[in-house]
Tab-separated table of C-alpha atoms in Angstrom:
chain	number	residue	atom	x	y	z
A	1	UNK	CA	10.865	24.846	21.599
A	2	UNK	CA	7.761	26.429	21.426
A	3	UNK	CA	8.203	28.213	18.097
A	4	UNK	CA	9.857	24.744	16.779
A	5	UNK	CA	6.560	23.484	17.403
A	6	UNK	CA	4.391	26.251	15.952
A	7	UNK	CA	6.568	26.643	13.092
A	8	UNK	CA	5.938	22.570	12.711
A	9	UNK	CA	2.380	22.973	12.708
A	10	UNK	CA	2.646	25.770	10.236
A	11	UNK	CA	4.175	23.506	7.894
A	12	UNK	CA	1.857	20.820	8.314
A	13	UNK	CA	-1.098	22.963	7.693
A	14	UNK	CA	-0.218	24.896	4.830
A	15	UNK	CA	1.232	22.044	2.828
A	16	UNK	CA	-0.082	19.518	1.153
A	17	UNK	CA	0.684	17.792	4.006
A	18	UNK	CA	-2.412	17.258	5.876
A	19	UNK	CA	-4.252	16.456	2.411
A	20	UNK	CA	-1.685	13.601	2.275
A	21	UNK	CA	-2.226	12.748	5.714
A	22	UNK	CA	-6.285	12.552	5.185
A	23	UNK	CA	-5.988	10.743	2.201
A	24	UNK	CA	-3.632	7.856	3.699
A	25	UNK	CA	-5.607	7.530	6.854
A	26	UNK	CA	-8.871	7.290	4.522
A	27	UNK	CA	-6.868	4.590	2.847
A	28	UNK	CA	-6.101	2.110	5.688
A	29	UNK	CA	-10.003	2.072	5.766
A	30	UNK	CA	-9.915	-0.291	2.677
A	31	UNK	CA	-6.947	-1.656	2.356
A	32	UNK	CA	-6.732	-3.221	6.751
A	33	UNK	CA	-9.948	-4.914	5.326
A	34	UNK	CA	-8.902	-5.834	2.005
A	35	UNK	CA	-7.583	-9.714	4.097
A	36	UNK	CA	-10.654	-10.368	6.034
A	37	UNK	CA	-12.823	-9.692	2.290
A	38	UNK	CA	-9.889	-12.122	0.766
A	39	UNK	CA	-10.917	-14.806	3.618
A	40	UNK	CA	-14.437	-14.645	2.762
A	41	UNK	CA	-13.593	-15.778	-1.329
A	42	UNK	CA	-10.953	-18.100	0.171
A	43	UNK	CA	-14.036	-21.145	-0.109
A	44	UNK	CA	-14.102	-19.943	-4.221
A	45	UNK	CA	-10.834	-19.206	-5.051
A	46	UNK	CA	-6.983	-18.002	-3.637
A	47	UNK	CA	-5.391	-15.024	-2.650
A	48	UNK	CA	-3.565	-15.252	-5.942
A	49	UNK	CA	-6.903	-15.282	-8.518
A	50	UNK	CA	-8.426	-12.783	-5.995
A	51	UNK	CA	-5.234	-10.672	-6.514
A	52	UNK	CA	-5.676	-11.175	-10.534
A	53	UNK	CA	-9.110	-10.228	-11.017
A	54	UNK	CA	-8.767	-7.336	-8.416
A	55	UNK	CA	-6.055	-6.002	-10.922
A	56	UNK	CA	-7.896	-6.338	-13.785
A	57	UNK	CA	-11.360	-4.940	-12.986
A	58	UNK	CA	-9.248	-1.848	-11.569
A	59	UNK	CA	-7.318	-1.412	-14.739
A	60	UNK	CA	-10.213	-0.931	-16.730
A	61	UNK	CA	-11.533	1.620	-14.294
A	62	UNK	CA	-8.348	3.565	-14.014
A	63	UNK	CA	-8.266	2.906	-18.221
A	64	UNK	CA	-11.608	4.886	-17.996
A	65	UNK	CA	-10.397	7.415	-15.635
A	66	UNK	CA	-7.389	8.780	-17.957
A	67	UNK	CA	-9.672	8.207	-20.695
A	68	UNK	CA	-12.169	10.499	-19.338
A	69	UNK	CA	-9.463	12.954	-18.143
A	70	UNK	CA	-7.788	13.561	-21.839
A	71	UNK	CA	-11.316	14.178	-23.202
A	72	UNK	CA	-11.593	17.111	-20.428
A	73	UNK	CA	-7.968	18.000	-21.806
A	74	UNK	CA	-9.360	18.486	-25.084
A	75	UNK	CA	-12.431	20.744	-24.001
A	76	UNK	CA	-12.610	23.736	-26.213
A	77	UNK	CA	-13.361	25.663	-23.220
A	78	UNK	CA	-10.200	24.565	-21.107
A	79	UNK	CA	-6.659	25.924	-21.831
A	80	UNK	CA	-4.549	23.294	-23.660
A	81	UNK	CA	-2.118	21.180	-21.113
A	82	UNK	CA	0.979	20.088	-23.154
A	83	UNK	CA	1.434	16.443	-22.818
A	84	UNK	CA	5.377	15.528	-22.213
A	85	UNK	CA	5.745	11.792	-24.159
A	86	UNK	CA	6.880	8.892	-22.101
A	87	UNK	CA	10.910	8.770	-21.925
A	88	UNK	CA	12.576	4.820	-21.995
A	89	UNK	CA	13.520	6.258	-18.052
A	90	UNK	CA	9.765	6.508	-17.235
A	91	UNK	CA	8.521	3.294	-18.842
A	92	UNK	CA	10.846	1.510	-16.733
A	93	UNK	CA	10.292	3.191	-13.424
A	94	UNK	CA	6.449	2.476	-14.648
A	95	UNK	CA	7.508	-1.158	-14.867
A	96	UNK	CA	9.541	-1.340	-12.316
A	97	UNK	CA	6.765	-0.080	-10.085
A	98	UNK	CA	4.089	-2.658	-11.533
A	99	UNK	CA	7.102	-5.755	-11.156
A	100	UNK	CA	7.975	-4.277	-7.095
A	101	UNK	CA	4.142	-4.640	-6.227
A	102	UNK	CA	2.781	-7.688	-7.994
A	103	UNK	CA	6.045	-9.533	-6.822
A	104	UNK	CA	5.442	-8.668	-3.222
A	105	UNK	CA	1.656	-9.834	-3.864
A	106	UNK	CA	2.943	-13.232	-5.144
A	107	UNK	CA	5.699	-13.186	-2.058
A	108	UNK	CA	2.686	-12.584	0.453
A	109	UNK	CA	0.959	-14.979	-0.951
A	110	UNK	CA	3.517	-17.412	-0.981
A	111	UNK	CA	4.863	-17.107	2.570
A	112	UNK	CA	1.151	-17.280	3.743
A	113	UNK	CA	1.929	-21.317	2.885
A	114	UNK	CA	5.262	-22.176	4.100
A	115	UNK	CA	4.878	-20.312	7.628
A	116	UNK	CA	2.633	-18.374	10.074
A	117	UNK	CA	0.213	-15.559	9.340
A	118	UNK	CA	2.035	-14.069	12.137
A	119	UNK	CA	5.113	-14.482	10.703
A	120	UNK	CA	4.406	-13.021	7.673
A	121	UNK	CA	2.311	-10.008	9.246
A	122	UNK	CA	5.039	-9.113	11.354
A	123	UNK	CA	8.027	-9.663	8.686
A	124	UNK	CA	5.839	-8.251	5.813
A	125	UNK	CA	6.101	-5.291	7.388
A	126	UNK	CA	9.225	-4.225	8.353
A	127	UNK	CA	9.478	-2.339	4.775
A	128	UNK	CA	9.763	1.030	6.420
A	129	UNK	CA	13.323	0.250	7.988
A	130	UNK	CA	13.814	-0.232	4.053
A	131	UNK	CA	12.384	3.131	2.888
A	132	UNK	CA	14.612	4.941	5.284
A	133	UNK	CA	17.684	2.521	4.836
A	134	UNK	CA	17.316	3.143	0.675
A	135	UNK	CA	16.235	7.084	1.494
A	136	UNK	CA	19.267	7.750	3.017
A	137	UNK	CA	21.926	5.559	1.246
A	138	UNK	CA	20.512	5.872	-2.000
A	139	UNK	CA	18.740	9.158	-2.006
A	140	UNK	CA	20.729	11.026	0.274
A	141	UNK	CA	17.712	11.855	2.474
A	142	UNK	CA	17.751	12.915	5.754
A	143	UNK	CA	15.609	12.307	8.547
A	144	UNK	CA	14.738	14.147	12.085
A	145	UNK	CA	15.154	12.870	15.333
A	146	UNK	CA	11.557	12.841	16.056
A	147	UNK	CA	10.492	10.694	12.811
A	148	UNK	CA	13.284	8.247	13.779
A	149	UNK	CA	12.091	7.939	17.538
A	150	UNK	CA	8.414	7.452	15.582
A	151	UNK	CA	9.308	5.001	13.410
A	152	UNK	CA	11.387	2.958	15.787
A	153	UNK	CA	8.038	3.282	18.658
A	154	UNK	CA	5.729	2.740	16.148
A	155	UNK	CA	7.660	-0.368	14.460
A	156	UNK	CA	8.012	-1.730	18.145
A	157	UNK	CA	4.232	-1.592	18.574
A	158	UNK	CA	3.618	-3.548	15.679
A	159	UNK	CA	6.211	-6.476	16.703
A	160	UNK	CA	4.650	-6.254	20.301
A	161	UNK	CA	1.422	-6.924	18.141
A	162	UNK	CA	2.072	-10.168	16.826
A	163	UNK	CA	5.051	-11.359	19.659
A	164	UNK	CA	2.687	-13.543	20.791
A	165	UNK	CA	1.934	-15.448	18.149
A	166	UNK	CA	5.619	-15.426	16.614
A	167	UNK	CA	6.489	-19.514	15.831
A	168	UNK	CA	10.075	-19.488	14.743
A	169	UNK	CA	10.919	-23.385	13.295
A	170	UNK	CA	13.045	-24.783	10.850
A	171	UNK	CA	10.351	-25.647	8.873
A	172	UNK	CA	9.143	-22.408	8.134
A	173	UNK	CA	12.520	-20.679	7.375
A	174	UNK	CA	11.695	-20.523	3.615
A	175	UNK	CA	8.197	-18.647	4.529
A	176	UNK	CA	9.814	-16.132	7.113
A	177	UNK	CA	12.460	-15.018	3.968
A	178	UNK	CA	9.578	-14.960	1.234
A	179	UNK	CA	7.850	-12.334	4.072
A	180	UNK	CA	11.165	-10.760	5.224
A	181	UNK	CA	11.338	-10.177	0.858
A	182	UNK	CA	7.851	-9.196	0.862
A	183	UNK	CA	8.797	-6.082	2.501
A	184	UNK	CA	11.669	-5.354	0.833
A	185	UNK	CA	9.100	-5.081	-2.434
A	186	UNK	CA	6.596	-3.245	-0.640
A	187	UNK	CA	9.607	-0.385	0.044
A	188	UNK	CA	10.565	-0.677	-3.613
A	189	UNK	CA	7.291	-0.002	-4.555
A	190	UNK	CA	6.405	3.129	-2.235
A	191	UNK	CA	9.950	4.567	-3.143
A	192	UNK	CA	9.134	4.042	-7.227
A	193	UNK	CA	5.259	5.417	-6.904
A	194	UNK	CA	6.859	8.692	-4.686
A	195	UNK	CA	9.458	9.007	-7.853
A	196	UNK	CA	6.607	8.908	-9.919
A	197	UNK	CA	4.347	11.191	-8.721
A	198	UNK	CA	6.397	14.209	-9.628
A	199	UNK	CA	5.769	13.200	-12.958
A	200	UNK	CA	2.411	11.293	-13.561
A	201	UNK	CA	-0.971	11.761	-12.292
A	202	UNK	CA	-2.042	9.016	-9.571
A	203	UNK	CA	-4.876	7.270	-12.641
A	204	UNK	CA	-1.665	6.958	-14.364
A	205	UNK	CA	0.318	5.690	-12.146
A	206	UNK	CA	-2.400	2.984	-10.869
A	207	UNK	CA	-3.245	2.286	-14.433
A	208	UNK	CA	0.642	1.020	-15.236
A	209	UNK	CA	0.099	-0.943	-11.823
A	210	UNK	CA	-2.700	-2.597	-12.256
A	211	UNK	CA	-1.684	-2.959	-15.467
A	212	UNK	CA	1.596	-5.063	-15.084
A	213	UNK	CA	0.160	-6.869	-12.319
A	214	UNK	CA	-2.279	-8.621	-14.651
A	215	UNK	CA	-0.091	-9.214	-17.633
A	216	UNK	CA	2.212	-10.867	-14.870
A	217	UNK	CA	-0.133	-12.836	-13.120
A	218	UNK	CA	-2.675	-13.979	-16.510
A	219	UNK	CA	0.513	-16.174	-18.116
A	220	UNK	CA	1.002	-18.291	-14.785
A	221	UNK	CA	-1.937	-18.132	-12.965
A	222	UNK	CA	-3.346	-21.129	-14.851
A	223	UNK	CA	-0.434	-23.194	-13.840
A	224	UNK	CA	-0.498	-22.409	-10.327
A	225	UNK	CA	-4.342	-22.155	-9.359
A	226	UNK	CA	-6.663	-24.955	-10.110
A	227	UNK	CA	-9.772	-22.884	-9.453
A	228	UNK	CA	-9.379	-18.821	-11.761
A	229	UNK	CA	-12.895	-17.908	-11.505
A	230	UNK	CA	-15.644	-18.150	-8.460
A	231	UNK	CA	-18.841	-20.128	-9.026
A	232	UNK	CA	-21.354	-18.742	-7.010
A	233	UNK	CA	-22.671	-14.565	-7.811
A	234	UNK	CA	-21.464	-14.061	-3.810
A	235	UNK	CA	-18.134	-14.648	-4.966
A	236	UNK	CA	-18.360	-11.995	-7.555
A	237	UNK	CA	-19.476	-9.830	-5.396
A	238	UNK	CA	-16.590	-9.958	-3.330
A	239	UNK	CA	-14.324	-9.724	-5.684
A	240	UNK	CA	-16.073	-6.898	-7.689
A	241	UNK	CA	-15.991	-4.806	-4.261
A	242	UNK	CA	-12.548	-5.722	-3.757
A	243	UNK	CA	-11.497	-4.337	-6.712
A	244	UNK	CA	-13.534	-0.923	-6.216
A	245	UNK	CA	-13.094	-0.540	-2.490
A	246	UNK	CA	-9.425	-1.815	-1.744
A	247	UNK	CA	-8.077	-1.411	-5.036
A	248	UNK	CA	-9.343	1.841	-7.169
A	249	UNK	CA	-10.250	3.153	-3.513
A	250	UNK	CA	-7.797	2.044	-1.272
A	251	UNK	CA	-4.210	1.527	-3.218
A	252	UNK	CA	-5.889	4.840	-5.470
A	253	UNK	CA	-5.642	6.647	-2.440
A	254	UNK	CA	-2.229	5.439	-0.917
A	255	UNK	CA	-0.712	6.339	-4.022
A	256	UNK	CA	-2.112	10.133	-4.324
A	257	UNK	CA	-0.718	10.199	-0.620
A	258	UNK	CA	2.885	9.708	-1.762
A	259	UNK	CA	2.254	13.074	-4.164
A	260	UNK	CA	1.813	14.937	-0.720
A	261	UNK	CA	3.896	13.000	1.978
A	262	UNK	CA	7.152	11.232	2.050
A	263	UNK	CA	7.720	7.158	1.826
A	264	UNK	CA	8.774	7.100	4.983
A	265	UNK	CA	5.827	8.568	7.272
A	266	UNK	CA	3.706	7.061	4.009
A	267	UNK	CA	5.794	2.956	5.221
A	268	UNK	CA	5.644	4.446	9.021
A	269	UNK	CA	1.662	5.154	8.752
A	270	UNK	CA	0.912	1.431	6.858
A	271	UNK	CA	2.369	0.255	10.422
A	272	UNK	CA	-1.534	0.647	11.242
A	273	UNK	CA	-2.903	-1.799	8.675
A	274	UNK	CA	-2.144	-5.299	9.888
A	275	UNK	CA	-3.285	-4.113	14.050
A	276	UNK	CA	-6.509	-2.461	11.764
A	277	UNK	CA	-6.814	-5.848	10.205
A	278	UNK	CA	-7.360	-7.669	13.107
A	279	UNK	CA	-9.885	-5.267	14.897
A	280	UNK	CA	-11.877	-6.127	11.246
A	281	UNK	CA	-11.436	-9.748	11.577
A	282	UNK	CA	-12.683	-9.175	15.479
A	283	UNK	CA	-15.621	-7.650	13.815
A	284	UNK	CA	-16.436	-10.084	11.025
A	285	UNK	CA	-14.730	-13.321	12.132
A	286	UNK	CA	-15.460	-12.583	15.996
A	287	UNK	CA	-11.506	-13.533	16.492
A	288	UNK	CA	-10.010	-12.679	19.667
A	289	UNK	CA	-8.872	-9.226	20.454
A	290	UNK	CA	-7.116	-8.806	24.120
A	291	UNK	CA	-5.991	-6.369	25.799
A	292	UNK	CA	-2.621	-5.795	25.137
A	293	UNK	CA	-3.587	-5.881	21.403
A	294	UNK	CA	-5.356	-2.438	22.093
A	295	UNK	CA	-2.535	-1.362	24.209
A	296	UNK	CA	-0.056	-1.977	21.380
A	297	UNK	CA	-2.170	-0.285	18.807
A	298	UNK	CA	-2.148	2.540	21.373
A	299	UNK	CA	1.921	2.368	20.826
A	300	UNK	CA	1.830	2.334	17.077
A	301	UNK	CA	-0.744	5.495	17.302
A	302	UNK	CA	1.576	7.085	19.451
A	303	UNK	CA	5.239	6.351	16.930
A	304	UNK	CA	2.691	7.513	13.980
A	305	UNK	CA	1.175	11.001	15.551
A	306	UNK	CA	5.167	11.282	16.223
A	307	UNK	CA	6.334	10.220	12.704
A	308	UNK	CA	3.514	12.261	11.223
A	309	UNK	CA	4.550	15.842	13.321
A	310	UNK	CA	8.060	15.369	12.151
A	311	UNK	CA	9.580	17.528	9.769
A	312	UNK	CA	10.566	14.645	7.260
A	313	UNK	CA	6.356	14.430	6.729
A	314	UNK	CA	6.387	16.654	3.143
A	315	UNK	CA	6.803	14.892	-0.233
A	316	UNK	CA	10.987	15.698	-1.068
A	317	UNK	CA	8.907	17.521	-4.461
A	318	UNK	CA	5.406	18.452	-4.557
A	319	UNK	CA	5.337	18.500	-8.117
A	320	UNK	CA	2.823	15.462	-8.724
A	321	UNK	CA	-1.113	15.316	-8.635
């Protein structure tokens, strides 16, 4: 047992592993606070325009980035990288990537108004009972005891989390599917990006995202908003550092983690966001924290560190950057 367990380390340490691991735990950072910044341009604008111009200000900054990285190709000094073109299979994983996540955004979104936020936190984020369902049926993956017993503490943490505030009515069965199909999205979209990486860089990849999710949302948006843009420069602001901090930063991040680490202890670890949410809202909205909210977050730390030691951690291929 003892050389399991040294031999695990091992693995985790020289691996890309623990970069992963770094980068995805940097990543919560941005994206736990990304609702508690939404609530403050809630007064301007929605979640949906906030989503919009969050996608576009971050398309033109990962625009820049590949920009900027195939005129450092093209150095005279650097050896030539040959550029494989785009096959009709990768534009439509790119697309079907960009479709997964700004559907799930719109599915969030919409849930948020037929039923509970509790509802939807805890619902929204069952996706990684998806990533391993799809893994294994679709992908023929297989997955240790000790990520399963992770996953299943760590999922059980996070439904402890928001038990309390659970309202189950008729009236809000058409909000609790929209959030029970937000997850299913969110899994679609983790599984696409970790297909991806072995094949695009993460600016590319967030570029096609951010991408998509603005074509979608610029259409329709007018139709469904009554308010696109915020009046005051505050609002700007907010928006602005959205798109930097929980967008190019955040989702940038979470992305280049599924290069390193696999979708499931990538869905496992985003467990954390919604419990790292609401210690942000206790910080900027002074809303309640208790007790047993700390003592469940203690539970989903635990399911994680056990999710995270497994052997099912590494990326299936480390091929992407």
């Amino acid at each position: 047992m003892t050389l399991k367990l040294s031999l695990l380390k091992q693995q985790f340490f020289e691996t890309p592993a623990l970069l992963g691991s770094v980068s995805l735990f940097v990543a919560l950072i941005p994206i736990s606070l990304a609702p508690s910044l939404a609530k403050l341009c809630e007064q301007e604008i929605s979640a949906n325009a906030v989503g919009f111009h969050r996608s576009w200000i971050a398309a033109v900054v990962f625009a820049l980035w590949n920009g900027l990285e195939a005129l450092r190709r093209q150095q005279p000094d650097r050896q030539p990288i040959e550029q494989k073109p785009f096959t009709k299979q990768d534009v439509w994983l790119l697309l079907a990537m960009g479709s997964a996540a700004t559907t799930s955004l719109l599915l969030w979104a919409w849930s948020l108004s037929q039923t509970s936020v509790a509802n939807v936190a805890l619902l929204s984020n069952l996706n990684p009972l998806f990533v391993a369902a799809a893994g294994y049926l679709l992908l023929g993956r297989r997955f240790d005891n000790r990520f399963v017993m992770g996953m299943v503490i760590a999922l059980l943490g996070a439904i402890a989390f928001e038990l309390h505030n659970i309202q189950f009515a008729t009236d809000q069965i058409l909000g609790d599917a929209l959030a029970f199909l937000t997850a299913v999205f969110i899994a679609t979209y983790l599984l696409l990006i970790e297909q991806l990486q072995t094949r695009f860089t993460t600016a590319t990849i967030m570029l096609w995202r951010c991408g998509v999710t603005t074509m979608f949302l610029l259409p329709i948006l007018p139709f469904i908003e009554e308010r696109l843009f915020p009046y005051s420069w505050m609002g700007w602001f907010f928006i602005i550092f959205q798109a930097l901090f929980c967008q190019v930063l955040g989702q940038g991040l979470l992305t280049y983690s599924l290069s390193r680490l696999s979708s499931g202890v990538v869905a496992v670890t985003l467990l954390l966001n919604p419990v790292l949410a609401s210690i942000f809202a206790w910080f900027i909205f002074a809303e309640q924290v208790g007790l047993f909210d700390w003592a469940t977050f203690a539970v989903v730390l635990a399911g994680i560190y056990l999710a995270q030691s497994s052997q099912s951690i590494v990326q299936v291929t480390n091929e992407g950057s």
